[in-house]
Amino acid sequence: MSDYKDYMILLSPPENINAQVKKFKQASVRLIGEFESMHSKAHLTLKNLHRQKAHWAEPLFDQLEKELSLIEPMTLQINGFATFLPTDFTTIYAVIKSTPEMEDWFKRIRKSLNENKAVPHITIARQIPNVLAKKLWPKFKDRQWDDDFEIDRLTILQRETFGGDKHWKPFKEIRFRGIADYNYLMRVKKTKESKAIKDIDDQQISLF
């Protein structure tokens, strides 16, 4: 059973962003008390893999590196705060501003990870009871936080699934080494090729 591992695939903002998120978390603790995510570093989660056999999963990360290393670094923009639709709990997070370039960049990463679309965000307080959220959310609702930062790598963390130590440890980093202009031209080329194939198919269908 010791061969089973959990993996978390994420993006890590630079230290100045992490330091600001830490301040927001500490201020939240002073207002509502301790909560589960109060010690976590600033990050954008891309995928969680639970209970994986390491000797099966880890070779797949080598293939993933070949794909993701072709993606270019990206500058992301923070634009205030928001919450997910509350259920019995509320999550407060820093918003990553949506732009066509950002949406395309995340789309390519999610495709390599075989992951569905999700809202990129940096969690401040995760899954806190709504009664506490009613006290905390007004402190963030109208607060301005506009900042930007570059992401030039993807991080994979690892921990034992059944071990006593539940702390995440660094396992692998994948640097984004691609060039934005080159990647854009390649996508345009593929789009044109796909359209040409479709046009041929349409013409063939019209003959019958």
PDB file of C-alpha atoms in Angstrom:
ATOM      1  CA  MET A   1       0.000   0.000   0.000  1.00  0.00           C
ATOM      2  CA  SER A   2       3.004   2.313   0.484  1.00  0.00           C
ATOM      3  CA  ASP A   3       3.365   2.628  -3.294  1.00  0.00           C
ATOM      4  CA  TYR A   4       0.174   4.692  -3.495  1.00  0.00           C
ATOM      5  CA  LYS A   5       0.692   8.445  -3.833  1.00  0.00           C
ATOM      6  CA  ASP A   6      -1.465  11.554  -4.142  1.00  0.00           C
ATOM      7  CA  TYR A   7      -0.409  14.272  -6.571  1.00  0.00           C
ATOM      8  CA  MET A   8      -1.407  17.919  -6.832  1.00  0.00           C
ATOM      9  CA  ILE A   9      -0.668  19.809 -10.048  1.00  0.00           C
ATOM     10  CA  LEU A  10      -0.619  23.574  -9.631  1.00  0.00           C
ATOM     11  CA  LEU A  11       0.780  26.955 -10.577  1.00  0.00           C
ATOM     12  CA  SER A  12       2.728  28.919  -7.969  1.00  0.00           C
ATOM     13  CA  PRO A  13       2.708  32.754  -7.982  1.00  0.00           C
ATOM     14  CA  PRO A  14       5.923  34.553  -6.984  1.00  0.00           C
ATOM     15  CA  GLU A  15       6.778  35.352  -3.391  1.00  0.00           C
ATOM     16  CA  ASN A  16       5.321  38.887  -3.370  1.00  0.00           C
ATOM     17  CA  ILE A  17       1.882  37.486  -4.272  1.00  0.00           C
ATOM     18  CA  ASN A  18       2.230  34.680  -1.739  1.00  0.00           C
ATOM     19  CA  ALA A  19       3.184  37.208   0.948  1.00  0.00           C
ATOM     20  CA  GLN A  20       0.060  39.278   0.251  1.00  0.00           C
ATOM     21  CA  VAL A  21      -2.180  36.205   0.295  1.00  0.00           C
ATOM     22  CA  LYS A  22      -0.612  35.218   3.622  1.00  0.00           C
ATOM     23  CA  LYS A  23      -1.543  38.634   5.056  1.00  0.00           C
ATOM     24  CA  PHE A  24      -5.142  38.214   3.893  1.00  0.00           C
ATOM     25  CA  LYS A  25      -5.292  34.760   5.488  1.00  0.00           C
ATOM     26  CA  GLN A  26      -3.851  36.009   8.781  1.00  0.00           C
ATOM     27  CA  ALA A  27      -6.346  38.895   8.868  1.00  0.00           C
ATOM     28  CA  SER A  28      -9.146  36.403   8.195  1.00  0.00           C
ATOM     29  CA  VAL A  29      -8.030  34.202  11.077  1.00  0.00           C
ATOM     30  CA  ARG A  30      -8.098  37.185  13.417  1.00  0.00           C
ATOM     31  CA  LEU A  31     -11.702  37.874  12.392  1.00  0.00           C
ATOM     32  CA  ILE A  32     -13.285  34.401  12.196  1.00  0.00           C
ATOM     33  CA  GLY A  33     -10.760  32.059  13.836  1.00  0.00           C
ATOM     34  CA  GLU A  34      -8.828  29.191  12.310  1.00  0.00           C
ATOM     35  CA  PHE A  35      -9.903  27.505   9.073  1.00  0.00           C
ATOM     36  CA  GLU A  36      -8.574  24.599   7.029  1.00  0.00           C
ATOM     37  CA  SER A  37      -6.685  26.485   4.295  1.00  0.00           C
ATOM     38  CA  MET A  38      -5.202  29.186   6.521  1.00  0.00           C
ATOM     39  CA  HIS A  39      -1.610  27.903   6.155  1.00  0.00           C
ATOM     40  CA  SER A  40      -1.603  27.000   2.460  1.00  0.00           C
ATOM     41  CA  LYS A  41       0.642  28.992   0.133  1.00  0.00           C
ATOM     42  CA  ALA A  42      -0.845  30.954  -2.733  1.00  0.00           C
ATOM     43  CA  HIS A  43      -1.446  28.690  -5.726  1.00  0.00           C
ATOM     44  CA  LEU A  44      -3.759  27.913  -8.616  1.00  0.00           C
ATOM     45  CA  THR A  45      -4.802  24.264  -8.550  1.00  0.00           C
ATOM     46  CA  LEU A  46      -5.007  22.585 -11.953  1.00  0.00           C
ATOM     47  CA  LYS A  47      -5.592  18.934 -11.090  1.00  0.00           C
ATOM     48  CA  ASN A  48      -5.651  16.540  -8.134  1.00  0.00           C
ATOM     49  CA  LEU A  49      -4.752  12.878  -8.533  1.00  0.00           C
ATOM     50  CA  HIS A  50      -5.599  10.662  -5.590  1.00  0.00           C
ATOM     51  CA  ARG A  51      -4.443   7.151  -4.776  1.00  0.00           C
ATOM     52  CA  GLN A  52      -2.182   6.634  -7.770  1.00  0.00           C
ATOM     53  CA  LYS A  53       0.354   3.837  -8.091  1.00  0.00           C
ATOM     54  CA  ALA A  54       3.611   5.757  -8.318  1.00  0.00           C
ATOM     55  CA  HIS A  55       5.296   3.393 -10.788  1.00  0.00           C
ATOM     56  CA  TRP A  56       2.366   3.902 -13.170  1.00  0.00           C
ATOM     57  CA  ALA A  57       1.739   7.607 -12.674  1.00  0.00           C
ATOM     58  CA  GLU A  58       5.244   9.019 -12.604  1.00  0.00           C
ATOM     59  CA  PRO A  59       6.304   7.952 -16.138  1.00  0.00           C
ATOM     60  CA  LEU A  60       3.221   9.814 -17.396  1.00  0.00           C
ATOM     61  CA  PHE A  61       4.628  13.027 -15.938  1.00  0.00           C
ATOM     62  CA  ASP A  62       7.649  12.683 -18.246  1.00  0.00           C
ATOM     63  CA  GLN A  63       5.321  12.691 -21.244  1.00  0.00           C
ATOM     64  CA  LEU A  64       3.415  15.602 -19.741  1.00  0.00           C
ATOM     65  CA  GLU A  65       6.663  17.556 -19.477  1.00  0.00           C
ATOM     66  CA  LYS A  66       7.303  17.135 -23.204  1.00  0.00           C
ATOM     67  CA  GLU A  67       3.915  18.676 -23.985  1.00  0.00           C
ATOM     68  CA  LEU A  68       3.842  21.453 -21.404  1.00  0.00           C
ATOM     69  CA  SER A  69       7.423  22.596 -21.952  1.00  0.00           C
ATOM     70  CA  LEU A  70       6.276  23.882 -25.371  1.00  0.00           C
ATOM     71  CA  ILE A  71       3.832  26.297 -23.731  1.00  0.00           C
ATOM     72  CA  GLU A  72       5.031  29.864 -23.192  1.00  0.00           C
ATOM     73  CA  PRO A  73       5.134  31.692 -19.830  1.00  0.00           C
ATOM     74  CA  MET A  74       2.073  33.819 -19.128  1.00  0.00           C
ATOM     75  CA  THR A  75       1.421  37.016 -17.191  1.00  0.00           C
ATOM     76  CA  LEU A  76      -1.722  36.705 -15.078  1.00  0.00           C
ATOM     77  CA  GLN A  77      -3.659  39.613 -13.584  1.00  0.00           C
ATOM     78  CA  ILE A  78      -5.363  39.724 -10.193  1.00  0.00           C
ATOM     79  CA  ASN A  79      -8.562  41.757 -10.189  1.00  0.00           C
ATOM     80  CA  GLY A  80     -10.273  41.893  -6.783  1.00  0.00           C
ATOM     81  CA  PHE A  81     -12.141  39.119  -4.974  1.00  0.00           C
ATOM     82  CA  ALA A  82     -15.146  36.878  -5.455  1.00  0.00           C
ATOM     83  CA  THR A  83     -16.859  33.818  -3.995  1.00  0.00           C
ATOM     84  CA  PHE A  84     -18.144  30.632  -5.512  1.00  0.00           C
ATOM     85  CA  LEU A  85     -21.872  30.079  -5.277  1.00  0.00           C
ATOM     86  CA  PRO A  86     -22.392  29.079  -1.645  1.00  0.00           C
ATOM     87  CA  THR A  87     -23.726  25.718  -0.590  1.00  0.00           C
ATOM     88  CA  ASP A  88     -23.323  24.929   3.093  1.00  0.00           C
ATOM     89  CA  PHE A  89     -19.897  26.571   2.861  1.00  0.00           C
ATOM     90  CA  THR A  90     -18.315  29.532   1.080  1.00  0.00           C
ATOM     91  CA  THR A  91     -14.928  29.924  -0.607  1.00  0.00           C
ATOM     92  CA  ILE A  92     -13.421  33.394  -0.961  1.00  0.00           C
ATOM     93  CA  TYR A  93     -10.769  33.821  -3.611  1.00  0.00           C
ATOM     94  CA  ALA A  94      -8.708  36.351  -5.544  1.00  0.00           C
ATOM     95  CA  VAL A  95      -9.954  36.708  -9.110  1.00  0.00           C
ATOM     96  CA  ILE A  96      -7.708  36.049 -12.094  1.00  0.00           C
ATOM     97  CA  LYS A  97      -8.818  38.478 -14.784  1.00  0.00           C
ATOM     98  CA  SER A  98     -10.165  36.790 -17.882  1.00  0.00           C
ATOM     99  CA  THR A  99      -8.551  37.788 -21.188  1.00  0.00           C
ATOM    100  CA  PRO A 100      -8.532  35.946 -24.539  1.00  0.00           C
ATOM    101  CA  GLU A 101      -4.832  35.205 -24.095  1.00  0.00           C
ATOM    102  CA  MET A 102      -5.330  33.881 -20.562  1.00  0.00           C
ATOM    103  CA  GLU A 103      -8.305  31.730 -21.559  1.00  0.00           C
ATOM    104  CA  ASP A 104      -6.396  30.218 -24.487  1.00  0.00           C
ATOM    105  CA  TRP A 105      -3.339  29.550 -22.319  1.00  0.00           C
ATOM    106  CA  PHE A 106      -5.322  27.715 -19.653  1.00  0.00           C
ATOM    107  CA  LYS A 107      -7.242  25.824 -22.318  1.00  0.00           C
ATOM    108  CA  ARG A 108      -4.003  24.413 -23.723  1.00  0.00           C
ATOM    109  CA  ILE A 109      -2.773  23.404 -20.282  1.00  0.00           C
ATOM    110  CA  ARG A 110      -6.074  21.736 -19.388  1.00  0.00           C
ATOM    111  CA  LYS A 111      -6.006  19.835 -22.687  1.00  0.00           C
ATOM    112  CA  SER A 112      -2.615  18.340 -21.789  1.00  0.00           C
ATOM    113  CA  LEU A 113      -3.930  17.450 -18.335  1.00  0.00           C
ATOM    114  CA  ASN A 114      -7.193  16.054 -19.725  1.00  0.00           C
ATOM    115  CA  GLU A 115      -9.016  18.331 -17.313  1.00  0.00           C
ATOM    116  CA  ASN A 116     -12.374  20.083 -17.646  1.00  0.00           C
ATOM    117  CA  LYS A 117     -12.679  23.846 -17.674  1.00  0.00           C
ATOM    118  CA  ALA A 118     -12.504  25.504 -14.256  1.00  0.00           C
ATOM    119  CA  VAL A 119     -12.262  29.058 -12.944  1.00  0.00           C
ATOM    120  CA  PRO A 120      -8.601  30.006 -12.333  1.00  0.00           C
ATOM    121  CA  HIS A 121      -8.354  31.529  -8.873  1.00  0.00           C
ATOM    122  CA  ILE A 122      -6.188  31.949  -5.780  1.00  0.00           C
ATOM    123  CA  THR A 123      -7.993  30.764  -2.656  1.00  0.00           C
ATOM    124  CA  ILE A 124      -8.002  32.999   0.394  1.00  0.00           C
ATOM    125  CA  ALA A 125     -10.434  31.056   2.634  1.00  0.00           C
ATOM    126  CA  ARG A 126     -11.739  27.712   1.440  1.00  0.00           C
ATOM    127  CA  GLN A 127     -15.003  26.067   2.434  1.00  0.00           C
ATOM    128  CA  ILE A 128     -15.731  28.150   5.519  1.00  0.00           C
ATOM    129  CA  PRO A 129     -19.190  27.901   7.155  1.00  0.00           C
ATOM    130  CA  ASN A 130     -21.630  30.449   5.773  1.00  0.00           C
ATOM    131  CA  VAL A 131     -22.193  31.987   9.188  1.00  0.00           C
ATOM    132  CA  LEU A 132     -18.492  32.907   9.262  1.00  0.00           C
ATOM    133  CA  ALA A 133     -18.478  33.933   5.603  1.00  0.00           C
ATOM    134  CA  LYS A 134     -21.131  36.549   6.400  1.00  0.00           C
ATOM    135  CA  LYS A 135     -18.605  38.178   8.729  1.00  0.00           C
ATOM    136  CA  LEU A 136     -15.598  37.760   6.439  1.00  0.00           C
ATOM    137  CA  TRP A 137     -16.893  38.440   2.923  1.00  0.00           C
ATOM    138  CA  PRO A 138     -17.805  42.136   3.549  1.00  0.00           C
ATOM    139  CA  LYS A 139     -14.094  42.744   4.302  1.00  0.00           C
ATOM    140  CA  PHE A 140     -13.182  41.540   0.795  1.00  0.00           C
ATOM    141  CA  LYS A 141     -16.266  42.437  -1.266  1.00  0.00           C
ATOM    142  CA  ASP A 142     -15.225  45.984  -2.190  1.00  0.00           C
ATOM    143  CA  ARG A 143     -11.499  45.714  -1.526  1.00  0.00           C
ATOM    144  CA  GLN A 144      -9.285  46.517  -4.500  1.00  0.00           C
ATOM    145  CA  TRP A 145      -6.360  44.266  -5.338  1.00  0.00           C
ATOM    146  CA  ASP A 146      -4.899  44.782  -8.772  1.00  0.00           C
ATOM    147  CA  ASP A 147      -1.601  43.105  -9.461  1.00  0.00           C
ATOM    148  CA  ASP A 148       0.066  40.984 -12.090  1.00  0.00           C
ATOM    149  CA  PHE A 149       2.647  38.232 -12.033  1.00  0.00           C
ATOM    150  CA  GLU A 150       4.351  35.864 -14.443  1.00  0.00           C
ATOM    151  CA  ILE A 151       3.955  32.095 -14.343  1.00  0.00           C
ATOM    152  CA  ASP A 152       6.890  30.314 -15.962  1.00  0.00           C
ATOM    153  CA  ARG A 153       6.502  26.799 -14.576  1.00  0.00           C
ATOM    154  CA  LEU A 154       4.070  24.161 -13.392  1.00  0.00           C
ATOM    155  CA  THR A 155       4.601  22.385 -10.080  1.00  0.00           C
ATOM    156  CA  ILE A 156       3.697  18.830  -9.105  1.00  0.00           C
ATOM    157  CA  LEU A 157       3.464  18.013  -5.393  1.00  0.00           C
ATOM    158  CA  GLN A 158       3.366  14.529  -3.897  1.00  0.00           C
ATOM    159  CA  ARG A 159       2.416  12.844  -0.634  1.00  0.00           C
ATOM    160  CA  GLU A 160       1.846   9.326   0.665  1.00  0.00           C
ATOM    161  CA  THR A 161      -1.792   8.278   0.311  1.00  0.00           C
ATOM    162  CA  PHE A 162      -1.810   6.049   3.383  1.00  0.00           C
ATOM    163  CA  GLY A 163       1.182   7.389   5.311  1.00  0.00           C
ATOM    164  CA  GLY A 164       1.025   9.354   8.528  1.00  0.00           C
ATOM    165  CA  ASP A 165       2.675  12.421   6.957  1.00  0.00           C
ATOM    166  CA  LYS A 166       0.015  14.331   5.026  1.00  0.00           C
ATOM    167  CA  HIS A 167       2.260  17.248   4.079  1.00  0.00           C
ATOM    168  CA  TRP A 168       2.717  17.907   0.376  1.00  0.00           C
ATOM    169  CA  LYS A 169       6.303  17.731  -0.881  1.00  0.00           C
ATOM    170  CA  PRO A 170       7.786  18.981  -4.170  1.00  0.00           C
ATOM    171  CA  PHE A 171       8.011  16.216  -6.762  1.00  0.00           C
ATOM    172  CA  LYS A 172       8.587  17.855 -10.140  1.00  0.00           C
ATOM    173  CA  GLU A 173       8.687  21.238 -11.844  1.00  0.00           C
ATOM    174  CA  ILE A 174       7.960  21.726 -15.523  1.00  0.00           C
ATOM    175  CA  ARG A 175       9.222  24.972 -17.018  1.00  0.00           C
ATOM    176  CA  PHE A 176       7.252  26.678 -19.750  1.00  0.00           C
ATOM    177  CA  ARG A 177       9.833  27.210 -22.491  1.00  0.00           C
ATOM    178  CA  GLY A 178       7.621  27.967 -25.482  1.00  0.00           C
ATOM    179  CA  ILE A 179       7.489  31.189 -27.506  1.00  0.00           C
ATOM    180  CA  ALA A 180       4.116  32.929 -27.688  1.00  0.00           C
ATOM    181  CA  ASP A 181       4.394  34.126 -31.319  1.00  0.00           C
ATOM    182  CA  TYR A 182       5.536  30.717 -32.541  1.00  0.00           C
ATOM    183  CA  ASN A 183       2.732  28.913 -30.698  1.00  0.00           C
ATOM    184  CA  TYR A 184       0.185  31.335 -32.125  1.00  0.00           C
ATOM    185  CA  LEU A 185       1.389  30.793 -35.696  1.00  0.00           C
ATOM    186  CA  MET A 186       1.296  27.022 -35.228  1.00  0.00           C
ATOM    187  CA  ARG A 187      -2.300  27.177 -33.962  1.00  0.00           C
ATOM    188  CA  VAL A 188      -3.319  29.347 -36.930  1.00  0.00           C
ATOM    189  CA  LYS A 189      -1.684  26.860 -39.289  1.00  0.00           C
ATOM    190  CA  LYS A 190      -3.516  23.926 -37.668  1.00  0.00           C
ATOM    191  CA  THR A 191      -6.818  25.820 -37.853  1.00  0.00           C
ATOM    192  CA  LYS A 192      -6.339  26.489 -41.557  1.00  0.00           C
ATOM    193  CA  GLU A 193      -5.403  22.862 -42.190  1.00  0.00           C
ATOM    194  CA  SER A 194      -8.483  21.664 -40.309  1.00  0.00           C
ATOM    195  CA  LYS A 195     -10.684  24.059 -42.299  1.00  0.00           C
ATOM    196  CA  ALA A 196      -9.164  22.850 -45.596  1.00  0.00           C
ATOM    197  CA  ILE A 197      -9.912  19.237 -44.658  1.00  0.00           C
ATOM    198  CA  LYS A 198     -13.480  20.182 -43.698  1.00  0.00           C
ATOM    199  CA  ASP A 199     -13.953  22.029 -47.000  1.00  0.00           C
ATOM    200  CA  ILE A 200     -12.800  18.955 -48.914  1.00  0.00           C
ATOM    201  CA  ASP A 201     -15.145  16.765 -46.921  1.00  0.00           C
ATOM    202  CA  ASP A 202     -18.040  19.159 -47.555  1.00  0.00           C
ATOM    203  CA  GLN A 203     -17.334  19.139 -51.269  1.00  0.00           C
ATOM    204  CA  GLN A 204     -17.254  15.355 -51.332  1.00  0.00           C
ATOM    205  CA  ILE A 205     -20.525  15.132 -49.441  1.00  0.00           C
ATOM    206  CA  SER A 206     -22.163  17.550 -51.882  1.00  0.00           C
ATOM    207  CA  LEU A 207     -21.502  15.161 -54.780  1.00  0.00           C
ATOM    208  CA  PHE A 208     -23.950  12.587 -53.441  1.00  0.00           C
TER     209      PHE A 208
END
